[in-house]
Amino acid sequence: PLFRHAVRLAVALAVGYAVMRSIHAKQGYWILLTTLFVCQQGYGDTIARMGQRIAGTAVGVVAGWALIDLFPQPLVQAALAVAAGVVFFATRGSRYLVATACMTLLVLLCFNQVIDSGVLIVPRLVDTAIGSVIAGLAVLLVLPHWQSRRIHEVAAAALRNAAAYLRAIALQYRDGASDTLAYRLARRNAHNADAALTTAVSEMFREPNFVRPRAGVALRFLIQAHTLLSYLSALGAHRMQMPDGPRRAVLENAAVQIVQALERLAQGLETGAVDAQDSADAVQARRALSALGEAEGAPDDEAEAALRLVRTQLSLLWLQLDALRAHAQAWLAPEGPPA
């Protein structure tokens, strides 16, 4: 993505320079500056920045024209320029529209100290529009980095980290709760991967419709991935050492099979071929887990409650895994559903 953005930005600036030379713009560097600030790595960020840049420039031009007419004194205009600069630096990272308006106001007030800045209003608007259009076309045409074409890789990473998190949780139920470095890393990586999947899906919905025909399936996949992580977090929150015995062996085997199923699903997303059915070992583990639930009695102590909790959460994880597999198959189908 960084290399694509570097090439895209270089091409956009070269085109902006050619346009500047062809129209002989006196303040043509405004075209290049606008292209530089508007062009972002993602399509959605670029389009949002483009709208904010144009709107902020228009607001700043109107405010500058009004303030120059209302306060013709140079000292008052200088004070207003300082105030506009302060507001710009205070809002440039959070409110780009306000920051752009203040910078435009600052430019007009500063130019008005030596010349009549009224002649710069139209060039400022035109150059900003040209630079914004160049940035928008660049992010659309020059090595576009569509999230919809790499979303399956992000989803596979989320599933793999969820599998590693479940593996670490299973060890905690065997040996007892302990915030070891391996467990904390597995937990953090699972949440970070889930957040990355959320960001990728959010950015995908800001892309053009023709590059995201399966956006609806990706959104449903994201919802199930969130639910999967919630069940894992519940298991991690109630960690305790389970008593040794046949029931613990059934639960441990079920956890191992879920981990393997998550890893197979992640591999299928990367390769483009998802298995429609569970493996033979997974089917046996699910049957044993279901039979264990039917044989359980009322929880009369802490150990019994822990066994029941683990069995319930593992059963819910299997249900989420089935839903994720179904969504992944629809995701990778040759003819997917419309967005």
CSV table of C-alpha atoms in Angstrom, one decimal:
chain,number,residue,atom,x,y,z
A,1,PRO,CA,0.0,0.0,0.0
A,2,LEU,CA,2.8,2.5,0.8
A,3,PHE,CA,4.5,1.8,-2.6
A,4,ARG,CA,1.2,2.2,-4.4
A,5,HIS,CA,0.6,5.5,-2.7
A,6,ALA,CA,4.1,6.7,-3.5
A,7,VAL,CA,3.7,6.0,-7.2
A,8,ARG,CA,0.2,7.4,-7.2
A,9,LEU,CA,1.3,10.6,-5.5
A,10,ALA,CA,4.3,11.1,-7.9
A,11,VAL,CA,2.0,10.7,-10.9
A,12,ALA,CA,-0.6,13.1,-9.5
A,13,LEU,CA,2.0,15.7,-8.8
A,14,ALA,CA,3.5,15.4,-12.3
A,15,VAL,CA,0.1,15.8,-13.8
A,16,GLY,CA,-0.6,18.8,-11.6
A,17,TYR,CA,2.7,20.4,-12.6
A,18,ALA,CA,1.9,19.9,-16.3
A,19,VAL,CA,-1.6,21.4,-15.8
A,20,MET,CA,0.0,24.3,-13.9
A,21,ARG,CA,2.4,25.0,-16.8
A,22,SER,CA,-0.3,24.6,-19.5
A,23,ILE,CA,-2.7,27.1,-18.0
A,24,HIS,CA,0.1,29.5,-16.8
A,25,ALA,CA,-1.4,29.9,-13.3
A,26,LYS,CA,0.3,32.7,-11.3
A,27,GLN,CA,-0.4,30.9,-8.1
A,28,GLY,CA,-0.1,27.4,-9.6
A,29,TYR,CA,1.6,25.9,-6.6
A,30,TRP,CA,-1.8,25.8,-5.0
A,31,ILE,CA,-2.6,23.0,-7.4
A,32,LEU,CA,0.3,21.0,-6.3
A,33,LEU,CA,-0.3,21.7,-2.6
A,34,THR,CA,-3.9,20.7,-2.9
A,35,THR,CA,-3.0,17.4,-4.7
A,36,LEU,CA,-0.4,16.7,-2.0
A,37,PHE,CA,-2.7,17.2,0.9
A,38,VAL,CA,-5.8,15.6,-0.6
A,39,CYS,CA,-4.3,12.5,-2.0
A,40,GLN,CA,-4.5,9.7,0.7
A,41,GLN,CA,-3.8,6.0,0.6
A,42,GLY,CA,-7.4,5.0,0.7
A,43,TYR,CA,-10.2,5.9,-1.8
A,44,GLY,CA,-12.7,6.8,0.9
A,45,ASP,CA,-10.2,9.0,2.8
A,46,THR,CA,-9.2,10.8,-0.4
A,47,ILE,CA,-12.8,11.5,-1.4
A,48,ALA,CA,-13.7,12.8,2.1
A,49,ARG,CA,-10.6,15.0,2.2
A,50,MET,CA,-11.4,16.3,-1.3
A,51,GLY,CA,-14.9,17.4,-0.2
A,52,GLN,CA,-13.5,19.0,3.0
A,53,ARG,CA,-10.8,20.8,1.1
A,54,ILE,CA,-13.2,22.3,-1.5
A,55,ALA,CA,-15.8,23.3,1.1
A,56,GLY,CA,-13.2,24.7,3.5
A,57,THR,CA,-11.6,26.8,0.8
A,58,ALA,CA,-15.0,28.2,-0.2
A,59,VAL,CA,-15.8,29.1,3.4
A,60,GLY,CA,-12.4,30.7,3.9
A,61,VAL,CA,-12.7,32.7,0.7
A,62,VAL,CA,-16.1,34.1,1.8
A,63,ALA,CA,-14.9,34.8,5.3
A,64,GLY,CA,-11.8,36.5,4.0
A,65,TRP,CA,-13.7,38.7,1.5
A,66,ALA,CA,-16.1,39.7,4.3
A,67,LEU,CA,-13.4,40.4,6.9
A,68,ILE,CA,-11.3,42.4,4.5
A,69,ASP,CA,-14.2,44.7,3.6
A,70,LEU,CA,-15.3,45.0,7.3
A,71,PHE,CA,-11.8,45.6,8.7
A,72,PRO,CA,-9.7,47.5,6.2
A,73,GLN,CA,-7.1,48.4,8.8
A,74,PRO,CA,-3.8,46.4,8.3
A,75,LEU,CA,-3.2,45.9,12.0
A,76,VAL,CA,-6.7,44.4,12.5
A,77,GLN,CA,-6.1,42.1,9.5
A,78,ALA,CA,-2.8,41.1,10.9
A,79,ALA,CA,-4.4,40.2,14.2
A,80,LEU,CA,-7.1,38.2,12.4
A,81,ALA,CA,-4.4,36.4,10.4
A,82,VAL,CA,-2.6,35.4,13.6
A,83,ALA,CA,-5.9,34.1,15.0
A,84,ALA,CA,-6.6,32.1,11.9
A,85,GLY,CA,-3.2,30.6,12.1
A,86,VAL,CA,-3.7,29.5,15.7
A,87,VAL,CA,-7.1,27.9,14.8
A,88,PHE,CA,-5.5,26.1,11.8
A,89,PHE,CA,-2.8,24.5,13.9
A,90,ALA,CA,-5.3,23.6,16.6
A,91,THR,CA,-7.7,21.9,14.2
A,92,ARG,CA,-5.5,20.5,11.4
A,93,GLY,CA,-5.5,17.0,12.8
A,94,SER,CA,-9.2,16.7,13.8
A,95,ARG,CA,-11.3,19.2,11.8
A,96,TYR,CA,-9.8,19.4,8.3
A,97,LEU,CA,-12.6,21.6,6.9
A,98,VAL,CA,-12.2,24.2,9.6
A,99,ALA,CA,-8.4,24.0,9.2
A,100,THR,CA,-8.6,24.6,5.5
A,101,ALA,CA,-11.0,27.5,5.9
A,102,CYS,CA,-8.6,29.1,8.4
A,103,MET,CA,-5.6,28.6,6.2
A,104,THR,CA,-7.4,30.1,3.2
A,105,LEU,CA,-8.4,33.1,5.4
A,106,LEU,CA,-4.8,33.4,6.6
A,107,VAL,CA,-3.5,33.4,3.0
A,108,LEU,CA,-5.9,36.1,1.9
A,109,LEU,CA,-5.2,38.3,4.9
A,110,CYS,CA,-1.5,38.0,4.4
A,111,PHE,CA,-1.6,38.7,0.7
A,112,ASN,CA,-3.8,41.7,1.4
A,113,GLN,CA,-1.0,43.3,3.4
A,114,VAL,CA,1.0,43.9,0.1
A,115,ILE,CA,-1.6,43.6,-2.7
A,116,ASP,CA,-5.3,43.5,-3.3
A,117,SER,CA,-6.2,39.9,-2.3
A,118,GLY,CA,-9.5,40.1,-4.1
A,119,VAL,CA,-7.8,39.1,-7.3
A,120,LEU,CA,-6.8,35.9,-5.6
A,121,ILE,CA,-10.2,34.6,-4.7
A,122,VAL,CA,-11.1,33.1,-8.1
A,123,PRO,CA,-7.6,31.6,-8.6
A,124,ARG,CA,-7.7,30.1,-5.2
A,125,LEU,CA,-11.0,28.4,-5.8
A,126,VAL,CA,-10.0,27.2,-9.3
A,127,ASP,CA,-6.6,25.9,-8.3
A,128,THR,CA,-8.1,24.0,-5.3
A,129,ALA,CA,-10.7,22.4,-7.5
A,130,ILE,CA,-8.1,21.4,-10.1
A,131,GLY,CA,-5.8,19.9,-7.5
A,132,SER,CA,-8.7,18.0,-5.8
A,133,VAL,CA,-9.9,16.5,-9.1
A,134,ILE,CA,-6.4,15.4,-9.9
A,135,ALA,CA,-6.1,13.7,-6.5
A,136,GLY,CA,-9.5,12.0,-6.9
A,137,LEU,CA,-8.6,10.7,-10.4
A,138,ALA,CA,-5.2,9.5,-9.2
A,139,VAL,CA,-6.6,7.4,-6.3
A,140,LEU,CA,-9.2,6.0,-8.7
A,141,LEU,CA,-7.0,5.2,-11.7
A,142,VAL,CA,-3.4,4.9,-10.6
A,143,LEU,CA,-2.7,1.6,-8.8
A,144,PRO,CA,-5.9,1.7,-6.7
A,145,HIS,CA,-5.7,-0.1,-3.4
A,146,TRP,CA,-9.2,-1.5,-3.0
A,147,GLN,CA,-9.9,-3.0,0.4
A,148,SER,CA,-12.5,-5.3,-1.2
A,149,ARG,CA,-9.7,-7.1,-3.1
A,150,ARG,CA,-7.7,-7.9,0.0
A,151,ILE,CA,-10.4,-8.2,2.6
A,152,HIS,CA,-10.2,-12.0,2.6
A,153,GLU,CA,-6.6,-11.8,3.7
A,154,VAL,CA,-7.5,-9.5,6.6
A,155,ALA,CA,-10.4,-11.9,7.5
A,156,ALA,CA,-8.0,-14.9,7.4
A,157,ALA,CA,-5.6,-13.1,9.8
A,158,ALA,CA,-8.4,-12.4,12.2
A,159,LEU,CA,-9.4,-16.1,12.2
A,160,ARG,CA,-5.9,-17.3,12.7
A,161,ASN,CA,-5.4,-14.9,15.7
A,162,ALA,CA,-8.7,-16.0,17.1
A,163,ALA,CA,-7.5,-19.7,16.9
A,164,ALA,CA,-4.3,-18.7,18.7
A,165,TYR,CA,-6.3,-17.0,21.4
A,166,LEU,CA,-8.5,-20.1,21.9
A,167,ARG,CA,-5.4,-22.2,22.1
A,168,ALA,CA,-3.9,-20.0,24.8
A,169,ILE,CA,-7.2,-20.0,26.7
A,170,ALA,CA,-7.4,-23.8,26.6
A,171,LEU,CA,-3.9,-24.0,28.3
A,172,GLN,CA,-5.2,-21.7,31.0
A,173,TYR,CA,-8.1,-24.0,31.8
A,174,ARG,CA,-5.6,-26.9,32.0
A,175,ASP,CA,-2.9,-25.3,34.1
A,176,GLY,CA,-4.8,-22.6,35.9
A,177,ALA,CA,-5.3,-18.9,35.3
A,178,SER,CA,-2.1,-17.0,34.8
A,179,ASP,CA,-1.5,-13.8,32.8
A,180,THR,CA,1.6,-15.0,31.1
A,181,LEU,CA,3.2,-13.1,28.2
A,182,ALA,CA,2.1,-15.7,25.7
A,183,TYR,CA,-1.5,-15.4,26.8
A,184,ARG,CA,-1.5,-11.6,26.8
A,185,LEU,CA,0.1,-11.5,23.4
A,186,ALA,CA,-2.5,-13.9,22.0
A,187,ARG,CA,-5.4,-11.9,23.5
A,188,ARG,CA,-4.0,-8.6,22.2
A,189,ASN,CA,-3.3,-10.0,18.7
A,190,ALA,CA,-6.8,-11.3,18.4
A,191,HIS,CA,-8.4,-8.0,19.3
A,192,ASN,CA,-6.0,-6.1,17.0
A,193,ALA,CA,-6.8,-8.4,14.1
A,194,ASP,CA,-10.5,-8.0,14.8
A,195,ALA,CA,-10.1,-4.2,14.8
A,196,ALA,CA,-8.2,-4.4,11.5
A,197,LEU,CA,-11.0,-6.4,10.0
A,198,THR,CA,-13.5,-3.8,11.2
A,199,THR,CA,-11.4,-1.0,9.6
A,200,ALA,CA,-11.1,-2.8,6.3
A,201,VAL,CA,-14.8,-3.5,6.0
A,202,SER,CA,-15.6,0.1,7.0
A,203,GLU,CA,-13.2,1.4,4.3
A,204,MET,CA,-14.6,-1.1,1.8
A,205,PHE,CA,-18.1,0.5,2.2
A,206,ARG,CA,-16.6,3.8,1.2
A,207,GLU,CA,-15.3,2.4,-2.1
A,208,PRO,CA,-17.2,2.5,-5.4
A,209,ASN,CA,-19.9,-0.1,-5.8
A,210,PHE,CA,-18.4,-1.8,-8.8
A,211,VAL,CA,-15.4,-3.0,-6.8
A,212,ARG,CA,-17.4,-4.4,-3.8
A,213,PRO,CA,-20.1,-6.7,-5.2
A,214,ARG,CA,-20.0,-8.9,-2.0
A,215,ALA,CA,-20.0,-6.1,0.6
A,216,GLY,CA,-23.1,-7.4,2.3
A,217,VAL,CA,-21.5,-10.8,2.8
A,218,ALA,CA,-18.4,-9.2,4.2
A,219,LEU,CA,-20.5,-7.2,6.7
A,220,ARG,CA,-22.2,-10.4,7.9
A,221,PHE,CA,-18.9,-12.1,8.2
A,222,LEU,CA,-17.6,-9.2,10.3
A,223,ILE,CA,-20.6,-9.5,12.6
A,224,GLN,CA,-20.0,-13.2,13.2
A,225,ALA,CA,-16.3,-12.6,13.8
A,226,HIS,CA,-17.2,-10.0,16.4
A,227,THR,CA,-19.5,-12.6,18.1
A,228,LEU,CA,-16.8,-15.2,17.9
A,229,LEU,CA,-14.4,-12.9,19.7
A,230,SER,CA,-17.0,-12.1,22.3
A,231,TYR,CA,-17.4,-15.8,23.2
A,232,LEU,CA,-13.6,-16.2,23.3
A,233,SER,CA,-13.4,-13.2,25.7
A,234,ALA,CA,-16.0,-14.8,27.9
A,235,LEU,CA,-13.9,-17.9,28.1
A,236,GLY,CA,-10.9,-15.8,28.9
A,237,ALA,CA,-12.6,-13.9,31.6
A,238,HIS,CA,-13.7,-17.0,33.6
A,239,ARG,CA,-10.4,-18.9,33.4
A,240,MET,CA,-9.9,-21.5,36.1
A,241,GLN,CA,-8.3,-24.9,36.3
A,242,MET,CA,-10.7,-27.7,35.5
A,243,PRO,CA,-10.6,-30.9,37.4
A,244,ASP,CA,-9.0,-33.8,35.6
A,245,GLY,CA,-11.2,-36.5,34.1
A,246,PRO,CA,-13.0,-37.7,31.0
A,247,ARG,CA,-15.2,-34.6,30.7
A,248,ARG,CA,-12.1,-32.3,30.7
A,249,ALA,CA,-10.6,-34.5,27.9
A,250,VAL,CA,-13.8,-34.1,25.9
A,251,LEU,CA,-13.7,-30.3,26.3
A,252,GLU,CA,-10.0,-30.1,25.5
A,253,ASN,CA,-10.5,-32.2,22.3
A,254,ALA,CA,-13.4,-29.9,21.3
A,255,ALA,CA,-11.2,-26.8,21.7
A,256,VAL,CA,-8.4,-28.4,19.7
A,257,GLN,CA,-10.8,-29.2,16.9
A,258,ILE,CA,-12.3,-25.7,16.9
A,259,VAL,CA,-8.7,-24.3,16.6
A,260,GLN,CA,-8.0,-26.5,13.7
A,261,ALA,CA,-11.3,-25.6,12.0
A,262,LEU,CA,-10.5,-21.9,12.4
A,263,GLU,CA,-7.1,-22.4,10.9
A,264,ARG,CA,-8.5,-24.4,8.0
A,265,LEU,CA,-11.1,-21.7,7.3
A,266,ALA,CA,-8.4,-19.1,7.3
A,267,GLN,CA,-6.4,-21.1,4.9
A,268,GLY,CA,-9.5,-21.5,2.7
A,269,LEU,CA,-10.1,-17.8,2.6
A,270,GLU,CA,-6.5,-17.2,1.5
A,271,THR,CA,-6.5,-19.9,-1.2
A,272,GLY,CA,-10.1,-19.3,-2.4
A,273,ALA,CA,-11.5,-22.8,-1.5
A,274,VAL,CA,-13.4,-23.3,1.8
A,275,ASP,CA,-14.3,-26.8,3.0
A,276,ALA,CA,-18.1,-27.2,3.3
A,277,GLN,CA,-18.0,-29.9,5.9
A,278,ASP,CA,-16.2,-30.6,9.2
A,279,SER,CA,-13.5,-33.2,9.3
A,280,ALA,CA,-14.2,-36.6,10.8
A,281,ASP,CA,-12.4,-35.7,14.0
A,282,ALA,CA,-14.4,-32.5,14.3
A,283,VAL,CA,-17.7,-34.3,13.8
A,284,GLN,CA,-16.8,-36.7,16.6
A,285,ALA,CA,-15.7,-33.9,18.9
A,286,ARG,CA,-19.0,-32.1,18.3
A,287,ARG,CA,-21.0,-35.2,19.1
A,288,ALA,CA,-19.0,-35.9,22.3
A,289,LEU,CA,-19.5,-32.3,23.3
A,290,SER,CA,-23.3,-32.5,22.8
A,291,ALA,CA,-23.5,-35.8,24.7
A,292,LEU,CA,-21.5,-34.2,27.5
A,293,GLY,CA,-24.1,-31.5,27.8
A,294,GLU,CA,-27.0,-34.0,28.0
A,295,ALA,CA,-25.2,-35.9,30.8
A,296,GLU,CA,-24.4,-32.9,33.0
A,297,GLY,CA,-26.4,-32.4,36.1
A,298,ALA,CA,-27.0,-29.2,38.2
A,299,PRO,CA,-23.8,-27.3,39.0
A,300,ASP,CA,-23.1,-28.0,42.7
A,301,ASP,CA,-19.6,-26.6,43.0
A,302,GLU,CA,-17.2,-24.3,41.3
A,303,ALA,CA,-15.5,-27.0,39.3
A,304,GLU,CA,-18.9,-28.2,37.9
A,305,ALA,CA,-19.8,-24.6,37.0
A,306,ALA,CA,-16.5,-24.2,35.1
A,307,LEU,CA,-17.1,-27.4,33.1
A,308,ARG,CA,-20.6,-26.2,32.2
A,309,LEU,CA,-19.4,-22.8,31.2
A,310,VAL,CA,-16.7,-24.1,29.0
A,311,ARG,CA,-19.1,-26.6,27.3
A,312,THR,CA,-21.6,-23.9,26.6
A,313,GLN,CA,-19.0,-21.5,25.2
A,314,LEU,CA,-17.5,-24.1,23.0
A,315,SER,CA,-20.9,-25.1,21.6
A,316,LEU,CA,-21.5,-21.4,20.8
A,317,LEU,CA,-18.1,-21.2,19.1
A,318,TRP,CA,-19.1,-24.1,16.9
A,319,LEU,CA,-22.2,-22.3,15.9
A,320,GLN,CA,-20.3,-19.2,15.0
A,321,LEU,CA,-17.8,-21.3,13.0
A,322,ASP,CA,-20.6,-22.8,11.0
A,323,ALA,CA,-21.9,-19.3,10.2
A,324,LEU,CA,-18.5,-18.0,9.3
A,325,ARG,CA,-17.9,-21.0,7.0
A,326,ALA,CA,-21.3,-20.3,5.2
A,327,HIS,CA,-20.5,-16.6,4.8
A,328,ALA,CA,-17.0,-17.5,3.5
A,329,GLN,CA,-18.4,-19.8,0.9
A,330,ALA,CA,-20.8,-17.1,-0.3
A,331,TRP,CA,-17.9,-14.6,-0.3
A,332,LEU,CA,-15.7,-16.8,-2.5
A,333,ALA,CA,-18.5,-18.0,-4.8
A,334,PRO,CA,-18.0,-17.1,-8.5
A,335,GLU,CA,-21.3,-15.3,-8.7
A,336,GLY,CA,-21.8,-13.6,-5.3
A,337,PRO,CA,-24.9,-11.9,-4.1
A,338,PRO,CA,-25.3,-8.2,-4.9
A,339,ALA,CA,-24.1,-5.6,-2.4
